[in-house]
Coordinates of N, CA and C in Angstrom, one line a residue:
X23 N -149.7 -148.6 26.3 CA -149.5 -147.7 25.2 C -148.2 -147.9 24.6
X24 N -147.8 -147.7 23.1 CA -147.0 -148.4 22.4 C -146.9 -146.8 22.1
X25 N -145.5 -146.2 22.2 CA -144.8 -145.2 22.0 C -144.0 -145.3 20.6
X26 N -144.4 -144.5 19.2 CA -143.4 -143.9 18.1 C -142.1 -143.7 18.5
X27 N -141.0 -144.1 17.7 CA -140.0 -143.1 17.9 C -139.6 -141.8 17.2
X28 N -139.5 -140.8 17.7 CA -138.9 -139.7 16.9 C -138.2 -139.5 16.0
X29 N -136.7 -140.7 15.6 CA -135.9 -140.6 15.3 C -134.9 -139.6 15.3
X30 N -135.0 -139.0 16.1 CA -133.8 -138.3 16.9 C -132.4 -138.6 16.8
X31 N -131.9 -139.8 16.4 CA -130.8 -140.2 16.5 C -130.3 -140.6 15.1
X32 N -129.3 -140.0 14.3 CA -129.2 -140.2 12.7 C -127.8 -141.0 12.4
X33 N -127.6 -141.0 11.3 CA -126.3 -141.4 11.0 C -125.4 -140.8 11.2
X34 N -125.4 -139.5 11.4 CA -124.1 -138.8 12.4 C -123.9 -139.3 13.7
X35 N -124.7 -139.3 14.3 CA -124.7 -140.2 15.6 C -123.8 -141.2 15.8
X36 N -124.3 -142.6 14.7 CA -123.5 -143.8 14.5 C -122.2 -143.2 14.0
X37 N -121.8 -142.6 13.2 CA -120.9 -142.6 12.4 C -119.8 -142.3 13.4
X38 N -120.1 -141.0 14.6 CA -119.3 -140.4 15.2 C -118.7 -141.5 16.4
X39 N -119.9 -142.0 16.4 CA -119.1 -143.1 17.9 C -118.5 -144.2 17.1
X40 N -118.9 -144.7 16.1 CA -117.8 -145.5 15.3 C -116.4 -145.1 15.5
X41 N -116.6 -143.7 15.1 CA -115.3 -143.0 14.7 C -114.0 -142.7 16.1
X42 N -115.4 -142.5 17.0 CA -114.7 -141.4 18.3 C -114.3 -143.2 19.1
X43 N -114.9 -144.1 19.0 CA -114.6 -145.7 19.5 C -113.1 -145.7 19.4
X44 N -112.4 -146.0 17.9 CA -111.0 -146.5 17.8 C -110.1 -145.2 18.1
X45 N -110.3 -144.4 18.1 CA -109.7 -143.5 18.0 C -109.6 -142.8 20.1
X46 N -110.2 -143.0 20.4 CA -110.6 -142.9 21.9 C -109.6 -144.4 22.4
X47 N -110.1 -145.4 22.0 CA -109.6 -146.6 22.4 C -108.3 -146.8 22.5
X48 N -107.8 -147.3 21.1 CA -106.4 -147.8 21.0 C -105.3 -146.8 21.6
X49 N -105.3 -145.7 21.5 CA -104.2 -145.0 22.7 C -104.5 -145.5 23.9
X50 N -105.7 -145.3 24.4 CA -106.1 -145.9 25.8 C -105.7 -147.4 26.2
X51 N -105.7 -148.0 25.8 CA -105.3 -149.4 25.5 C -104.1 -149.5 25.7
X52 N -103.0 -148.3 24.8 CA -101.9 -148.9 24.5 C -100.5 -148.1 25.8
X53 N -101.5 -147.3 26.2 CA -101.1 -146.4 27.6 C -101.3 -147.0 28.7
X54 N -102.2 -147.9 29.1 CA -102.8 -149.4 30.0 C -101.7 -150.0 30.4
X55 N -101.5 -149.5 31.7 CA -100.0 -150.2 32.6 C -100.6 -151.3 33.3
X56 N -101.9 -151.9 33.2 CA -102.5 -153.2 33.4 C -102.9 -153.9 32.8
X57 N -102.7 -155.1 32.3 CA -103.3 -156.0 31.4 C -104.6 -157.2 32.1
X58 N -104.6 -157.1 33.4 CA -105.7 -157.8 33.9 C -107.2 -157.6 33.6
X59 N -108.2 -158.7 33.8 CA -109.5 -158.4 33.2 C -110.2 -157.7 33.7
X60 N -109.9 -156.7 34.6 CA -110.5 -156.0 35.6 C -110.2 -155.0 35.3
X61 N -109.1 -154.1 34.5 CA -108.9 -153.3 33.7 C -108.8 -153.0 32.6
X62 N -109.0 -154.2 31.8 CA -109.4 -153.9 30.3 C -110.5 -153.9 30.5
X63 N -111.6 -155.0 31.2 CA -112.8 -154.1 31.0 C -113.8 -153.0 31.5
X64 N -112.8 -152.4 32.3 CA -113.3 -151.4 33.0 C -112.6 -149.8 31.9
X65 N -111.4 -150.7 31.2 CA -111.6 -149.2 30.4 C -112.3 -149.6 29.1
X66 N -112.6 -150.9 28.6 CA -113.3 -150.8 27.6 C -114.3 -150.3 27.7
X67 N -115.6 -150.7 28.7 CA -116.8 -149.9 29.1 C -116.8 -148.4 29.4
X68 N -115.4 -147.9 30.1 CA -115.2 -146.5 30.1 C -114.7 -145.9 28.9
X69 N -114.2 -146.3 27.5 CA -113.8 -145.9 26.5 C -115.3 -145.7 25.5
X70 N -116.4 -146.7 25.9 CA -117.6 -146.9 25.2 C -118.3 -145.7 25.8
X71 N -118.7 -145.8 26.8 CA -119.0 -144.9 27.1 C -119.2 -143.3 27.0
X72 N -117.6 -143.2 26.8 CA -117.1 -141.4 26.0 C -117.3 -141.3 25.0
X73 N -117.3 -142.5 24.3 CA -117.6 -142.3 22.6 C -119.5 -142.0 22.3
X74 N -120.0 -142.8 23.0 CA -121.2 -142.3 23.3 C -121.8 -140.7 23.5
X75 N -120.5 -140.3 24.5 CA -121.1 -138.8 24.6 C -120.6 -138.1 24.1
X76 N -119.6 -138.8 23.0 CA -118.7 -137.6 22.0 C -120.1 -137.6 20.7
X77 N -120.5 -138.8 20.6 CA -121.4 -139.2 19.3 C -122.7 -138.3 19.7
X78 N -123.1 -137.9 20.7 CA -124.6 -137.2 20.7 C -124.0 -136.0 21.1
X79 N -123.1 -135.4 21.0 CA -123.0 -133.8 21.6 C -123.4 -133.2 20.3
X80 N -123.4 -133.3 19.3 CA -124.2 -132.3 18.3 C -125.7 -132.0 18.5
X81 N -126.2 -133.1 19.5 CA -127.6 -133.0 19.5 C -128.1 -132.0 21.0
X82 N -126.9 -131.7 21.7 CA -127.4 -131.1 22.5 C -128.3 -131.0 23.9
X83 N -129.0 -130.4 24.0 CA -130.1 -130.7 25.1 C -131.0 -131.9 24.8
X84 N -131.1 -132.0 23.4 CA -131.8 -133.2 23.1 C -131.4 -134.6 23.0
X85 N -130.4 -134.5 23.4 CA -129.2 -135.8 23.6 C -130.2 -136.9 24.6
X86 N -130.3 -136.7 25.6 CA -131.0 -137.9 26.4 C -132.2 -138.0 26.1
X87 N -133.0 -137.2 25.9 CA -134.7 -137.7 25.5 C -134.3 -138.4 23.4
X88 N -133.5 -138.3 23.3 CA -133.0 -139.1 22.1 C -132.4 -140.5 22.1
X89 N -131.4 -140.9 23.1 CA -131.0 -141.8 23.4 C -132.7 -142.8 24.3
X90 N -133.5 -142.0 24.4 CA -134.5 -143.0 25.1 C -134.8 -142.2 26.7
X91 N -134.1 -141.3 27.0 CA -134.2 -141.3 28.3 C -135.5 -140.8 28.9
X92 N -136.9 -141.4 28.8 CA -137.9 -140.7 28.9 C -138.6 -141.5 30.2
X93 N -139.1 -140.8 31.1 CA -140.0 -141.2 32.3 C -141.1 -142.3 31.9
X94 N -140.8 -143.5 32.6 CA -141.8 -144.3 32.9 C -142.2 -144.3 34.5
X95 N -143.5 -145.2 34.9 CA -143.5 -145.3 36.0 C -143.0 -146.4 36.5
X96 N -143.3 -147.0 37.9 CA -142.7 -148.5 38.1 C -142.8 -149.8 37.6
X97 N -143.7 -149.9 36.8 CA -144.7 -151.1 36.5 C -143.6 -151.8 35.0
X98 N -143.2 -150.9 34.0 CA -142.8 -150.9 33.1 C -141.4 -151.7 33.9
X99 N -140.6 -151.0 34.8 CA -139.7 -151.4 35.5 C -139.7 -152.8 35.8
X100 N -140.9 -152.8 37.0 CA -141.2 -154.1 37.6 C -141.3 -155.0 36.9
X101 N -142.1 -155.0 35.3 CA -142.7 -156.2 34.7 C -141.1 -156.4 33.7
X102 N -140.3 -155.4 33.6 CA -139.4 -155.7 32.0 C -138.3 -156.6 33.1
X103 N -138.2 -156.6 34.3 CA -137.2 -157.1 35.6 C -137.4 -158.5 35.5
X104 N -138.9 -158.7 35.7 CA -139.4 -160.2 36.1 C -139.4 -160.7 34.4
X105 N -139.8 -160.1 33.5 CA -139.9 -160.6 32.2 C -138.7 -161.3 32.0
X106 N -137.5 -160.5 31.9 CA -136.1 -160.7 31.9 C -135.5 -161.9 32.6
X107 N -135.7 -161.8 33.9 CA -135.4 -162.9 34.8 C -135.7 -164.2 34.2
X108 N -136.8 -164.4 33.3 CA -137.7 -165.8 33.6 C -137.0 -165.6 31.8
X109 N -136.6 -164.6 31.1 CA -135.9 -165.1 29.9 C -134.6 -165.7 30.4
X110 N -134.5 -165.4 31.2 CA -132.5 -165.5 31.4 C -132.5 -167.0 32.1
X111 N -133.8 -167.4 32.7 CA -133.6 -169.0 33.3 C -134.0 -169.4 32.2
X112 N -135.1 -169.4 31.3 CA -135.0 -170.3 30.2 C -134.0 -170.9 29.5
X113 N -133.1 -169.4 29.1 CA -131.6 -169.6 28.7 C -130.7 -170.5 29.2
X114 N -130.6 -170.7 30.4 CA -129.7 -171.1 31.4 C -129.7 -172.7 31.0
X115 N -130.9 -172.7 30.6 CA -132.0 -174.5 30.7 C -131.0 -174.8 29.3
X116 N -130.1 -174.4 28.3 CA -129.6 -174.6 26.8 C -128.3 -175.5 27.8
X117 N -127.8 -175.2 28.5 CA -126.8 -175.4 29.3 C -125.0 -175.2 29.0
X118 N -125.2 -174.2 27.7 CA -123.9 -173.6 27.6 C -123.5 -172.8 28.7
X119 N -121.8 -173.0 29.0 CA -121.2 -172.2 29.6 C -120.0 -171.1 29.3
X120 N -120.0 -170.6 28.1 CA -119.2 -169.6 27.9 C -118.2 -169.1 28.7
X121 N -117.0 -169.1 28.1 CA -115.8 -169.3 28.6 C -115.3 -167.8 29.4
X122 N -115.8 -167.0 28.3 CA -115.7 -165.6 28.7 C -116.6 -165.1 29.8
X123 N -117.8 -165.5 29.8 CA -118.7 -165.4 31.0 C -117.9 -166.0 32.4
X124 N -117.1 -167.2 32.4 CA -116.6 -167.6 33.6 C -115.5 -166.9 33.9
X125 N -114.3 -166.4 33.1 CA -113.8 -165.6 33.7 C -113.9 -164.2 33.9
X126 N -115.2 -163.4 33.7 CA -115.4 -162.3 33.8 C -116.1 -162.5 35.1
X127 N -116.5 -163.4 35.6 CA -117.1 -163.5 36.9 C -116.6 -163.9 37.9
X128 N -115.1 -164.7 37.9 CA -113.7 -164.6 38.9 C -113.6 -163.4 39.5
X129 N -113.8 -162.3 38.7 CA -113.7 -161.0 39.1 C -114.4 -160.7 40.8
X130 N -115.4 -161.5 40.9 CA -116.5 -161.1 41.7 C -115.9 -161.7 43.3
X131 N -115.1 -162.6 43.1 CA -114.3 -163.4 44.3 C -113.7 -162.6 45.6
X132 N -114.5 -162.3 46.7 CA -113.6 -161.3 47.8 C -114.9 -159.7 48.2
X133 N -114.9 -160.0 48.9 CA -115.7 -159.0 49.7 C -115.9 -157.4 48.5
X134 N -114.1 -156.9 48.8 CA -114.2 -155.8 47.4 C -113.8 -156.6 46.5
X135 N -113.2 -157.6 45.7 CA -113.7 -157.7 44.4 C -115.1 -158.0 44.0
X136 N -116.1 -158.3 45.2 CA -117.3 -158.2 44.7 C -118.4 -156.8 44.5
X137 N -118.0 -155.8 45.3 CA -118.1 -154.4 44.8 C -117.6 -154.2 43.5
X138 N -116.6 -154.3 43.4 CA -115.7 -153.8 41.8 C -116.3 -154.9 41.0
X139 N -116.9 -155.8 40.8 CA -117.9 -156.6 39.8 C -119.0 -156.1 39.3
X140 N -119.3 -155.7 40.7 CA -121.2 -155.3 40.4 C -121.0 -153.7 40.0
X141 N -120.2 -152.8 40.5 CA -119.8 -151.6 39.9 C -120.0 -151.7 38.2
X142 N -118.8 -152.6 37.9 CA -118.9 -152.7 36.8 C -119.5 -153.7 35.8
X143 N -119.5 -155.0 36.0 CA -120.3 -155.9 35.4 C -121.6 -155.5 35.6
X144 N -122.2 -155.5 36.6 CA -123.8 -154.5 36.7 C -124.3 -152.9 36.7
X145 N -123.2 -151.8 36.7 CA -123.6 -150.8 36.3 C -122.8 -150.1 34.9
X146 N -121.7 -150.1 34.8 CA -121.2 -149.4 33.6 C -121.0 -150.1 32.4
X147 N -121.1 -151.8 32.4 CA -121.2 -152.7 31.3 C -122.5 -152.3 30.6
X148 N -123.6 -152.8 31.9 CA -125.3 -152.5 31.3 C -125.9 -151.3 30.5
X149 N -125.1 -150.1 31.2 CA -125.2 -148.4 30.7 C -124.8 -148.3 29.3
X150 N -123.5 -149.1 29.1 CA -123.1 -148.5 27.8 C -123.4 -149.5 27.0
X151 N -124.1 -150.8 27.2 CA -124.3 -151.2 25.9 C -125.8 -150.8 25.9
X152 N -126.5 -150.8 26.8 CA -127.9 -150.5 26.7 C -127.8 -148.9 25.9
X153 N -126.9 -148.0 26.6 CA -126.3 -146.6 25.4 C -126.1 -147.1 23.8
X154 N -125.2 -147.9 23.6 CA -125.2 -148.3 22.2 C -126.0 -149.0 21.4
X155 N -126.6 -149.8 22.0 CA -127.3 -151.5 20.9 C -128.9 -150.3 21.3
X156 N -129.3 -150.0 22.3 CA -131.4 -149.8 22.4 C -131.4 -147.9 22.5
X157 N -130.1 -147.5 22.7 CA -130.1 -145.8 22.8 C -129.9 -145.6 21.0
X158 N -128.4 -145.4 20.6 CA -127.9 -145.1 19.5 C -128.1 -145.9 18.1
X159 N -128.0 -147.3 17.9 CA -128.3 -148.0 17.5 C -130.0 -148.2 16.8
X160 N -130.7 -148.4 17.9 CA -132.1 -148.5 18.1 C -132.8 -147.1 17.9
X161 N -132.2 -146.0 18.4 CA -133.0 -144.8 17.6 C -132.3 -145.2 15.9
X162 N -131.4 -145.5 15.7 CA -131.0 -145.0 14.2 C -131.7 -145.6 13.7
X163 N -132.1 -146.9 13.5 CA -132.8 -147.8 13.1 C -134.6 -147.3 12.9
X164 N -135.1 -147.2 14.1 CA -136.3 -147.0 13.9 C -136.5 -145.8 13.1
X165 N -135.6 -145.0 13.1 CA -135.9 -143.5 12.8 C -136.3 -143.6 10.7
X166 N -134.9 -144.9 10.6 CA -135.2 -145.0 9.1 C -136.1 -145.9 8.9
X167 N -135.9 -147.3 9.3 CA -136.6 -148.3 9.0 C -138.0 -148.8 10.1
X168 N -138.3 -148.4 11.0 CA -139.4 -148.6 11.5 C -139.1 -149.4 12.8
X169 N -139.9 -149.2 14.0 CA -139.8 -150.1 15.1 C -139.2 -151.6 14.8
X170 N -139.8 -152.6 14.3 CA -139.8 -153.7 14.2 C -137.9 -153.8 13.8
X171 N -137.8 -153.4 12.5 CA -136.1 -153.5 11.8 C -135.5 -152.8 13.5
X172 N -135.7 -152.0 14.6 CA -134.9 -151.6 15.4 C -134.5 -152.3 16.6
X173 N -135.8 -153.4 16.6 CA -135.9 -154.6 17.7 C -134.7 -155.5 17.4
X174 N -135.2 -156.1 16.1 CA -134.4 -156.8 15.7 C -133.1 -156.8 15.2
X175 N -132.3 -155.6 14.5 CA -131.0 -155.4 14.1 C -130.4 -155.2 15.6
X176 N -130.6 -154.7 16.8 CA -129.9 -153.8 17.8 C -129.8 -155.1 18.3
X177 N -130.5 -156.4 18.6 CA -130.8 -157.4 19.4 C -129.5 -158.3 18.6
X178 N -129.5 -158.6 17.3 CA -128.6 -159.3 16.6 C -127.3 -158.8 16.4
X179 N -126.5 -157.2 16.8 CA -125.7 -156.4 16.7 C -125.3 -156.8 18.4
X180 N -126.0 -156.8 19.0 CA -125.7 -156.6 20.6 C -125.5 -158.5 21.2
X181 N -125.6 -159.2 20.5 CA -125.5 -160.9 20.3 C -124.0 -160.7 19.8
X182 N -124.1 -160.3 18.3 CA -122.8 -160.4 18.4 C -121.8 -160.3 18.5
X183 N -121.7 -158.8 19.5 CA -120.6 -158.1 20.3 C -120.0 -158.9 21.1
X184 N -120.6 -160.2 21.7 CA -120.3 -160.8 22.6 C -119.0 -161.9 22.3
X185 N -118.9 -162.2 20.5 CA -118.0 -162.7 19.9 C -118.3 -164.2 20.2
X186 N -118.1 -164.6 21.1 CA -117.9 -166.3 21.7 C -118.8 -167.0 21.2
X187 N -119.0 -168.0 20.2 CA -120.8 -168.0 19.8 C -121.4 -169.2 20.9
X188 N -121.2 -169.5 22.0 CA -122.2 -170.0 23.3 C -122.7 -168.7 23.6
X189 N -121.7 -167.9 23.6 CA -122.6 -166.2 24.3 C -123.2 -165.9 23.7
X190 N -123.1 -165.5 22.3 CA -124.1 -165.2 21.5 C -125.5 -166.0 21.4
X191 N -125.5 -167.3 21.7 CA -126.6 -167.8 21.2 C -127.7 -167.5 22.9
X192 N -126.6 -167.3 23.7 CA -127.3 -167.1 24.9 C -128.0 -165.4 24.9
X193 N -127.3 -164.7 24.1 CA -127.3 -163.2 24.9 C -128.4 -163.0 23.7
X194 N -128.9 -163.8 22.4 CA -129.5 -162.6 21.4 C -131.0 -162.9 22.2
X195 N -131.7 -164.3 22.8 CA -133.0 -164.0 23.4 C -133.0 -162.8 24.3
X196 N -132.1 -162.3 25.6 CA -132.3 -161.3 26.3 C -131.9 -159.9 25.5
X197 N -131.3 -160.0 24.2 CA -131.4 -158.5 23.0 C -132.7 -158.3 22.9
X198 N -133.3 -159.5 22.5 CA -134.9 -159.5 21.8 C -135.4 -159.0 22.9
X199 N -135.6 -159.4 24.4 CA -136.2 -158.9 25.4 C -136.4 -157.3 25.9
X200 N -134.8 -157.1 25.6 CA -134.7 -155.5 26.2 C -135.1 -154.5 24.8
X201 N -134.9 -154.8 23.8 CA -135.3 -154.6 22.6 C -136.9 -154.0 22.4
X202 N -137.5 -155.0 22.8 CA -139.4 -155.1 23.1 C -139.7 -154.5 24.0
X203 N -139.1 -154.1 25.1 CA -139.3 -153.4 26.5 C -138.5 -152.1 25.6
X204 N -137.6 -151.4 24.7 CA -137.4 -150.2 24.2 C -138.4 -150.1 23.5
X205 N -139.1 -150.4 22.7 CA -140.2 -150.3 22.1 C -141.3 -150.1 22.6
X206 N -141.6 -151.1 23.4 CA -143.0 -150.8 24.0 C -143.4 -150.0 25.3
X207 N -142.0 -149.3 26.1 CA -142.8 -148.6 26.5 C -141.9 -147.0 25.8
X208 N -141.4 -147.0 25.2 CA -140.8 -145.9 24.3 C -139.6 -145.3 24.7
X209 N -139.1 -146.3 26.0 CA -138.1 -145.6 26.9 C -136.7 -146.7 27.2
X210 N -135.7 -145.8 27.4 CA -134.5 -147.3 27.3 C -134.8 -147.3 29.2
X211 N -135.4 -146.7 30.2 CA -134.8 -147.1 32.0 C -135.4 -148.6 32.0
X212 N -136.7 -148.8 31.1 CA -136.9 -150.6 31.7 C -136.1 -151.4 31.0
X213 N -135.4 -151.4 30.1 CA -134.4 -152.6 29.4 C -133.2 -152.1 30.0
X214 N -132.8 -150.9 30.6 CA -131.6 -150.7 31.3 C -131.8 -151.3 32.6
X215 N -132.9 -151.1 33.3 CA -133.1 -151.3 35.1 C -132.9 -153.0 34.8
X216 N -133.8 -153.5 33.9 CA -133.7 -155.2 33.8 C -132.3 -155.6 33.8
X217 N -131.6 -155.1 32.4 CA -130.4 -155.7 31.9 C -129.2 -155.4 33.4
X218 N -129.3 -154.8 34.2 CA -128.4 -154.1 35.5 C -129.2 -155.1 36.5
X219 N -129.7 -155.4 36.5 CA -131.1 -156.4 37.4 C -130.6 -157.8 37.3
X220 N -130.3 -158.1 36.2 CA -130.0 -159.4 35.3 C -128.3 -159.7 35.9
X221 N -127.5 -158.6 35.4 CA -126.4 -159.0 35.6 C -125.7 -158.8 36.9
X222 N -126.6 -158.1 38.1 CA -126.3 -157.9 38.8 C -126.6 -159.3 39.9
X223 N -127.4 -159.7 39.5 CA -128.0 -161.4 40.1 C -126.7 -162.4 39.7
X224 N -126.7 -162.1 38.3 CA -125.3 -163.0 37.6 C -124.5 -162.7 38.5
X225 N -123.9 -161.7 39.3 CA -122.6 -161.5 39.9 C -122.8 -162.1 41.1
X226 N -123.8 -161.9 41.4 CA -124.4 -162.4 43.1 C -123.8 -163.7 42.7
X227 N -124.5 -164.7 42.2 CA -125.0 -165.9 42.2 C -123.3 -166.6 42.6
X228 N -122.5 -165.6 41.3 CA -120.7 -166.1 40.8 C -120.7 -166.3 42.3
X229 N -120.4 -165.3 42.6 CA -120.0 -164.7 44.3 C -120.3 -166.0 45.0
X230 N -121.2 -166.2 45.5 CA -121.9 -167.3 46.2 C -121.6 -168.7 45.9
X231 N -121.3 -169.0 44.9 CA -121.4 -170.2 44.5 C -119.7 -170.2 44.0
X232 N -119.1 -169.3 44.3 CA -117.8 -169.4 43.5 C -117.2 -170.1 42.2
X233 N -118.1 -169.7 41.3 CA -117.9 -170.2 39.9 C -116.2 -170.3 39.2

């Protein structure tokens, strides 16, 4: 079953996390008695994240069944997991190594630095972009322009957040993935459970292989 979206999510929405972003951030940043990668990006994802819940509190109780938060069963889970996986090795096959990808995954080196990786590289990175690019993003879109414009702009927006263009060319096939898994089953938990699935294998692998 192929789920409408409500459009729940408007240009207030965007406008406000736009807003509540720089304005949240650059103090935060400039108050930062650490400059190591393990603290910028743990308050960048934690600065995203607020702005997120600064941008939906006009909506209220309706805030999470708006951002996508709606019940699937496991299957949607299981299949968007494996779907993912077998995008992310095709990827792999291009053989770029993004510079930023290797040192965000030094991080992972050491018993607890490999807790404080998967903490963050696999749960509060995955939350808030899957929050911004297939929650905020992806309702705005569908709500005006229709599923299809919401697959595609959130997938090409969430590519090129990543800046580095080896990342980008790697990260916009798995946009398109979690994108079609927001769409089709009408819910962001299977493009969130994958993309946390995904990156949390990425951390493993670092770990192991000491990249």
């Amino acid at each position: 079953m192929i789920y409408k979206e409500s459009g729940s999510i408007g240009g207030r929405e965007v406008i406000l996390f736009l807003v509540a972003l720089p304005l949240l951030g650059f103090p935060a940043f400039w108050l930062l008695p650490e400059r190591s990668l393990l603290a910028v990006l743990g308050l960048f994802f934690g600065i995203g994240l607020l702005a997120v819940a600064v941008a939906v509190v006009p909506l209220g109780s309706a805030a999470l069944p708006a951002l996508g938060f709606r019940s699937v069963g496991w299957r949607p889970l299981l299949w968007g997991t494996l779907g993912t996986a077998a995008v992310s090795i095709a990827v792999s096959q291009i053989g770029l190594e993004p510079q930023g990808v290797k040192q965000a995954m030094k991080i992972a080196h050491g018993p607890m630095a490999l807790l404080v990786g998967l903490a963050l590289l696999a749960g509060l990175a995955p939350l808030v972009e899957e929050l911004v690019f297939r929650g905020l993003l992806y309702g705005w879109l569908a709500g005006r322009w229709g599923a299809g414009m919401a697959v595609i702009g959130s997938s090409i927006a969430f590519a090129a957040a990543h800046v580095e263009p080896a990342h980008v060319i790697l990260v916009l096939p798995l946009g398109l993935m979690f994108g079609w898994l927001r769409w089709r089953s009408g819910s962001l938990w299977p493009s969130l459970v994958a993309h946390m699935a995904n990156n949390g294998l990425a951390v493993l692998a670092a770990a192991l292989l000491k990249v």
